[in-house]
Protein backbone atom coordinates (compact mmCIF):
# COMPACT_ATOMS: atom_id res chain seq x y z
CA MET A 1 0.00 0.00 0.00
CA LEU A 2 2.73 2.47 0.98
CA GLY A 3 4.71 1.48 -2.13
CA THR A 4 1.72 2.26 -4.33
CA VAL A 5 1.23 5.67 -2.67
CA TRP A 6 4.92 6.47 -3.16
CA LEU A 7 4.80 5.56 -6.85
CA LEU A 8 1.67 7.63 -7.40
CA SER A 9 3.28 10.60 -5.65
CA LEU A 10 6.40 10.29 -7.82
CA ALA A 11 4.29 10.10 -10.97
CA LEU A 12 2.38 13.24 -9.89
CA CYS A 13 5.64 15.13 -9.28
CA ILE A 14 7.00 14.19 -12.73
CA PHE A 15 3.70 15.25 -14.33
CA VAL A 16 3.81 18.67 -12.65
CA ILE A 17 7.44 19.22 -13.67
CA TYR A 18 6.58 18.19 -17.23
CA PHE A 19 3.70 20.69 -17.26
CA ILE A 20 6.06 23.46 -16.12
CA TYR A 21 8.57 22.33 -18.78
CA ARG A 22 5.88 22.64 -21.48
CA LYS A 23 5.34 26.27 -20.44
CA ARG A 24 9.05 27.19 -20.85
CA GLN A 25 9.86 30.59 -22.32
CA GLU A 26 12.76 29.42 -24.53
CA GLU A 27 14.72 26.32 -25.47
CA GLU A 28 17.42 25.24 -23.03
CA ASN A 29 19.48 22.06 -22.99
CA GLY A 30 18.61 19.75 -20.08
CA LEU A 31 15.84 22.04 -18.88
CA PHE A 32 13.59 19.19 -17.69
CA LEU A 33 16.30 17.79 -15.41
CA LYS A 34 17.13 21.30 -14.19
CA LEU A 35 13.48 21.84 -13.25
CA LEU A 36 13.54 18.57 -11.30
CA VAL A 37 16.64 19.78 -9.45
CA TYR A 38 15.00 23.14 -8.67
CA SER A 39 11.93 21.39 -7.28
CA PHE A 40 14.14 19.26 -5.02
CA ILE A 41 16.00 22.40 -3.91
CA GLY A 42 12.67 24.09 -3.13
CA ALA A 43 11.62 21.11 -1.00
CA PHE A 44 14.91 20.97 0.94
CA SER A 45 14.61 21.91 4.61
CA LEU A 46 16.98 22.32 7.53
CA GLY A 47 16.05 21.16 11.00
CA LEU A 48 16.82 23.65 13.77
CA ASN A 49 15.71 22.99 17.37
CA GLY A 50 13.02 20.64 16.12
CA VAL A 51 11.72 23.14 13.53
CA LYS A 52 12.15 22.51 9.80
CA LEU A 53 13.08 25.67 7.89
CA PRO A 54 12.59 25.90 4.07
CA LEU A 55 16.25 26.78 3.48
CA GLY A 56 16.32 25.28 -0.02
CA PHE A 57 13.59 27.56 -1.32
CA PHE A 58 15.48 30.72 -0.37
CA ILE A 59 18.74 29.35 -1.80
CA GLY A 60 16.89 28.59 -5.03
CA LEU A 61 15.45 32.11 -5.21
CA PHE A 62 18.97 33.52 -4.86
CA ILE A 63 20.21 31.29 -7.71
CA VAL A 64 17.31 32.14 -10.02
CA ALA A 65 17.69 35.87 -9.34
CA ARG A 66 21.07 36.02 -11.09
CA PRO A 67 21.15 38.27 -14.20
CA ASN A 68 20.41 36.79 -17.62
CA LYS A 69 18.97 33.64 -16.11
CA ARG A 70 17.24 31.65 -18.86
CA ASN A 71 13.67 30.39 -18.27
CA ARG A 72 13.59 32.24 -14.96
CA LYS A 73 9.81 32.01 -14.59
CA SER A 74 9.72 28.24 -15.19
CA LYS A 75 12.48 27.72 -12.62
CA GLN A 76 10.60 29.90 -10.12
CA TYR A 77 7.53 27.73 -10.64
CA ALA A 78 9.65 24.63 -10.00
CA LEU A 79 10.91 26.20 -6.77
CA LEU A 80 7.36 27.01 -5.72
CA PHE A 81 6.34 23.44 -6.45
CA GLY A 82 9.22 22.28 -4.25
CA LEU A 83 8.01 24.62 -1.51
CA LEU A 84 4.54 23.04 -1.77
CA LEU A 85 6.15 19.62 -1.38
CA TYR A 86 7.90 20.90 1.74
CA ILE A 87 4.60 22.18 3.18
CA TRP A 88 2.92 18.89 2.31
CA SER A 89 5.67 16.94 4.09
CA LEU A 90 4.81 18.89 7.25
CA ALA A 91 1.04 18.56 6.92
CA ALA A 92 0.74 15.01 5.56
CA PRO A 93 1.50 13.08 8.79
CA THR A 94 -1.05 15.10 10.78
CA ALA A 95 -3.64 14.89 8.02
CA GLY A 96 -3.03 11.16 7.61
CA GLN A 97 -3.38 10.55 11.33
CA ALA A 98 -6.58 12.60 11.53
CA TRP A 99 -8.06 10.63 8.63
CA TYR A 100 -6.98 7.31 10.16
CA GLU A 101 -8.48 8.19 13.56
CA ARG A 102 -11.72 9.72 12.23
CA GLU A 103 -14.98 8.41 13.65
CA GLN A 104 -16.74 5.91 11.42
CA THR A 105 -20.23 4.46 11.76
CA ILE A 106 -21.45 0.92 11.14
CA GLU A 107 -25.08 -0.09 10.79
CA VAL A 108 -26.00 -2.79 13.32
CA GLN A 109 -29.22 -4.22 14.71
CA ALA A 110 -28.72 -3.52 18.41
CA ASP A 111 -31.90 -2.38 20.13
CA ASN A 112 -32.35 -5.26 22.57
CA LEU A 113 -29.48 -6.98 24.37
CA TYR A 114 -31.36 -10.26 24.65
CA GLU A 115 -31.95 -10.41 20.89
CA LEU A 116 -28.62 -8.99 19.72
CA SER A 117 -26.29 -11.23 17.70
CA PHE A 118 -22.81 -10.31 18.88
CA LYS A 119 -21.27 -12.47 16.14
CA ASP A 120 -23.10 -10.47 13.46
CA MET A 121 -22.11 -7.18 15.08
CA TRP A 122 -18.47 -8.26 15.30
CA ALA A 123 -18.53 -9.52 11.70
CA ALA A 124 -19.70 -6.05 10.59
CA VAL A 125 -16.83 -4.37 12.47
CA ASP A 126 -14.32 -6.89 11.13
CA ALA A 127 -15.48 -6.37 7.53
CA GLU A 128 -15.46 -2.57 7.80
CA PHE A 129 -11.91 -2.28 9.14
CA HIS A 130 -10.34 -5.34 7.46
CA LEU A 131 -8.87 -6.52 10.75
CA ALA A 132 -5.84 -8.77 10.84
CA GLY A 133 -7.80 -11.58 12.50
CA SER A 134 -6.04 -11.28 15.85
CA ALA A 135 -8.20 -8.69 17.64
CA LYS A 136 -8.31 -9.07 21.42
CA LEU A 137 -10.84 -7.78 23.93
CA GLU A 138 -9.80 -4.86 26.11
CA ARG A 139 -13.13 -3.79 27.64
CA PHE A 140 -16.85 -4.34 27.19
CA GLU A 141 -19.77 -2.75 29.01
CA THR A 142 -23.41 -2.16 28.26
CA ASP A 143 -26.28 -0.44 30.08
CA TYR A 144 -29.74 -1.86 29.50
CA ARG A 145 -33.26 -1.99 30.88
CA SER A 146 -34.76 -5.02 32.63
CA GLU A 147 -36.61 -5.93 29.40
CA GLY A 148 -33.31 -5.84 27.46
CA LEU A 149 -33.56 -2.43 25.73
CA ILE A 150 -30.03 -1.06 25.32
CA ASP A 151 -29.28 2.41 26.71
CA GLY A 152 -25.63 2.37 25.65
CA MET A 153 -22.73 0.07 24.89
CA ARG A 154 -18.95 0.45 24.75
CA LEU A 155 -16.49 -2.02 23.29
CA GLU A 156 -12.72 -1.62 23.29
CA PHE A 157 -10.34 -4.01 21.57
CA VAL A 158 -6.78 -4.14 20.25
CA ASP A 159 -5.70 -5.51 16.88
CA GLN A 160 -2.17 -6.25 15.67
CA ASP A 161 -0.96 -5.62 12.12
CA ASN A 162 2.41 -5.34 10.38
CA GLU A 163 3.00 -1.87 11.85
CA GLY A 164 2.16 -2.71 15.47
CA PHE A 165 -0.95 -2.43 17.64
CA VAL A 166 -4.16 -0.49 17.02
CA HIS A 167 -6.68 0.36 19.75
CA TYR A 168 -10.35 0.50 18.71
CA ARG A 169 -13.27 1.99 20.61
CA ALA A 170 -16.83 1.28 19.49
CA GLU A 171 -19.93 2.83 21.05
CA LEU A 172 -23.69 2.59 20.80
CA ARG A 173 -24.97 5.91 22.11
CA GLY A 174 -28.42 5.40 23.45
CA LYS A 175 -31.08 3.59 21.48
CA GLY A 176 -30.04 3.34 17.85
CA SER A 177 -28.64 1.17 15.11
CA LYS A 178 -25.26 2.86 14.51
CA LEU A 179 -22.01 1.77 16.07
CA HIS A 180 -19.55 4.70 16.31
CA VAL A 181 -15.97 3.48 15.95
CA THR A 182 -12.64 5.27 16.34
CA ARG A 183 -9.12 3.85 16.27
CA THR A 184 -5.69 4.94 17.45
CA ARG A 185 -2.30 3.45 16.67
CA ILE A 186 -0.42 2.49 19.82
CA GLU A 187 3.20 3.45 20.31
CA GLY A 188 5.21 0.62 21.81
CA PRO A 189 4.19 -2.86 23.00
CA TRP A 190 0.79 -3.88 24.43
CA TYR A 191 1.80 -6.20 27.23
CA GLN A 192 -1.67 -7.54 28.13
CA TYR A 193 -2.36 -8.52 24.51
CA ASP A 194 -1.32 -12.17 24.79
CA ARG A 195 -3.57 -12.98 27.75
CA ALA A 196 -6.62 -11.13 26.41
CA LEU A 197 -9.70 -12.86 25.03
CA GLU A 198 -10.07 -13.12 21.25
CA MET A 199 -12.91 -10.93 20.04
CA PHE A 200 -14.55 -13.52 17.76
CA TRP A 201 -14.52 -16.05 20.57
CA PHE A 202 -15.91 -13.49 23.03
CA ALA A 203 -18.78 -12.70 20.63
CA GLU A 204 -19.56 -16.41 20.35
CA ARG A 205 -19.57 -16.75 24.13
CA LEU A 206 -21.99 -13.86 24.63
CA ASP A 207 -24.35 -15.31 22.02
CA SER A 208 -24.29 -18.67 23.80
CA PHE A 209 -25.26 -17.17 27.19
CA ASN A 210 -28.82 -16.50 28.29
CA LEU A 211 -28.05 -12.88 29.10
CA SER A 212 -31.46 -12.28 30.64
CA ALA A 213 -30.50 -14.81 33.35
CA LEU A 214 -27.24 -13.06 34.23
CA LYS A 215 -28.58 -10.96 37.10
CA PRO A 216 -27.98 -10.56 40.82
CA SER A 217 -30.33 -12.62 42.97
CA GLY A 218 -33.44 -11.01 44.37
CA SER A 219 -35.97 -8.74 42.72
CA ASP A 220 -35.52 -7.23 39.26
CA TYR A 221 -34.05 -3.75 38.88
CA PRO A 222 -35.05 -1.06 36.36
CA THR A 223 -31.59 -0.95 34.79
CA TYR A 224 -28.43 -3.08 34.66
CA ARG A 225 -24.83 -2.84 33.61
CA LEU A 226 -23.02 -5.86 32.19
CA GLU A 227 -19.24 -5.47 31.91
CA THR A 228 -16.02 -7.41 31.69
CA ARG A 229 -13.52 -7.21 34.51
CA GLU A 230 -9.80 -7.21 33.67
CA GLY A 231 -10.51 -8.09 30.00
CA GLY A 232 -8.43 -11.24 30.06
CA TYR A 233 -7.85 -14.55 31.77
CA VAL A 234 -7.66 -13.90 35.51
CA SER A 235 -7.28 -15.61 38.83
CA TYR A 236 -10.42 -15.05 40.89
CA GLY A 237 -10.58 -15.45 44.65
CA ILE A 238 -13.14 -12.97 46.02
CA LYS A 239 -14.98 -14.43 49.00
CA ASP A 240 -18.24 -13.32 50.62
CA SER A 241 -19.64 -12.19 47.27
CA GLU A 242 -22.38 -13.34 44.90
CA LYS A 243 -20.64 -15.36 42.19
CA TYR A 244 -21.52 -18.00 39.62
CA VAL A 245 -19.97 -20.26 37.01
CA VAL A 246 -21.49 -20.18 33.52
CA ASP A 247 -20.92 -23.30 31.40
CA GLU A 248 -22.75 -25.87 29.29
CA ARG A 249 -24.71 -26.95 32.37
CA GLY A 250 -26.08 -23.45 32.85
CA ILE A 251 -25.47 -21.16 35.81
CA THR A 252 -24.23 -22.65 39.07
CA VAL A 253 -23.23 -21.04 42.34
CA LEU A 254 -19.49 -20.71 42.95
CA GLU A 255 -18.80 -21.41 46.63
CA ASP A 256 -16.03 -19.75 48.64
CA GLU A 257 -14.57 -23.19 49.32
CA GLN A 258 -13.97 -23.68 45.58
CA LEU A 259 -11.73 -20.63 45.31
CA PRO A 260 -9.38 -19.70 43.79
CA VAL A 261 -10.37 -20.36 40.19
CA THR A 262 -9.15 -18.99 36.88
CA GLY A 263 -11.35 -17.88 34.00
CA TYR A 264 -12.98 -14.92 32.30
CA TRP A 265 -14.91 -12.54 34.51
CA LEU A 266 -18.20 -10.74 33.84
CA ASN A 267 -19.98 -8.54 36.35
CA VAL A 268 -23.66 -7.60 36.37
CA CYS A 269 -24.78 -4.61 38.41
CA GLY A 270 -28.45 -3.96 39.21
CA ARG A 271 -29.44 -0.32 39.73
CA SER A 272 -32.50 1.17 41.34
CA ALA A 273 -32.60 4.23 39.01
CA LEU A 274 -33.17 4.31 35.26
CA SER A 275 -30.27 5.40 33.08
CA GLY A 276 -30.28 9.15 32.55
CA GLN A 277 -32.11 9.96 35.79
CA GLN A 278 -28.97 10.55 37.82
CA ASP A 279 -25.39 11.55 37.05
CA HIS A 280 -23.66 8.81 39.00
CA TYR A 281 -24.87 5.26 39.40
CA SER A 282 -24.19 2.91 42.27
CA CYS A 283 -24.93 -0.77 42.36
CA THR A 284 -27.93 -1.79 44.42
CA ALA A 285 -26.83 -5.40 43.89
CA SER A 286 -23.92 -6.99 42.07
CA ALA A 287 -23.01 -10.49 40.93
CA ASP A 288 -19.92 -11.98 39.27
CA PHE A 289 -20.18 -14.56 36.49
CA LEU A 290 -17.13 -16.58 35.41
CA PHE A 291 -16.83 -18.71 32.29
CA ASP A 292 -14.24 -21.14 30.93
CA VAL A 293 -13.38 -21.75 34.56
CA VAL A 294 -10.47 -23.91 35.68
CA TYR A 295 -10.60 -24.92 39.33
CA SER A 296 -7.67 -25.18 41.70
CA LYS A 297 -5.79 -28.47 42.03
CA GLN A 298 -7.44 -29.12 45.38
CA GLU A 299 -10.91 -28.78 43.85
CA GLN A 300 -9.99 -31.00 40.89
CA ALA A 301 -8.73 -33.66 43.26
CA GLN A 302 -12.08 -33.73 45.05
């Protein structure tokens, strides 16, 4: 891709120089090559205290200003073209980054959490961004009503390509069918990447769960939040809490005596106020749900 862009840029530069050459005022041996040299001189810059100065352009103006200079106007145009290349070299990285990180929207069917196909939603994201196939979960949370209507959803994941890691953030903002996605390239390594859950696998897991049954015990609450904790494979050992194991047998209570276990950790928080009716929410009741659980050696022995 970068090679193609470079070739197209080179072809554009040659075309512009050829256009200037066609507008020459008089014949001059080697004028086309001279115009190329003047454009390179115009694009030359000198770094000083982190600031690039267009030194070449001013040197070129001094050269062209000499008396009896043939095709002076054409050479000035070549210098100006070089100056434009210099300006573009300063603006291109910022413009390219802004374009890369722009917010994009994806049409999804996501009104009700209990009816949502996470695999279809993930497939739409994957197809839109042409992911490398190694995306890992970083964070997931969704606010929804007791009947399943979604008030909002946020998904964060990290993908790895040939240039490094890319962090994605996808949001459903209130009731709607558009997923708003932004991405940012990460400088340096992403140490938690290897232990994180693969996004396709996570989507499959959510589709396999009866999400309406993932609730704290007791009465229903007007609104809930379902979210991942840690985002990866963890060791869990919290006692005196409401906790369950989710597997092919369904939902079973996880006793304190069975701890510690390892697995993936979801938390469901029940709230007494509807979303949007207060600025800060606190859990009226909370329950932890663990899946793909591996018990301790003592538990396995029993």
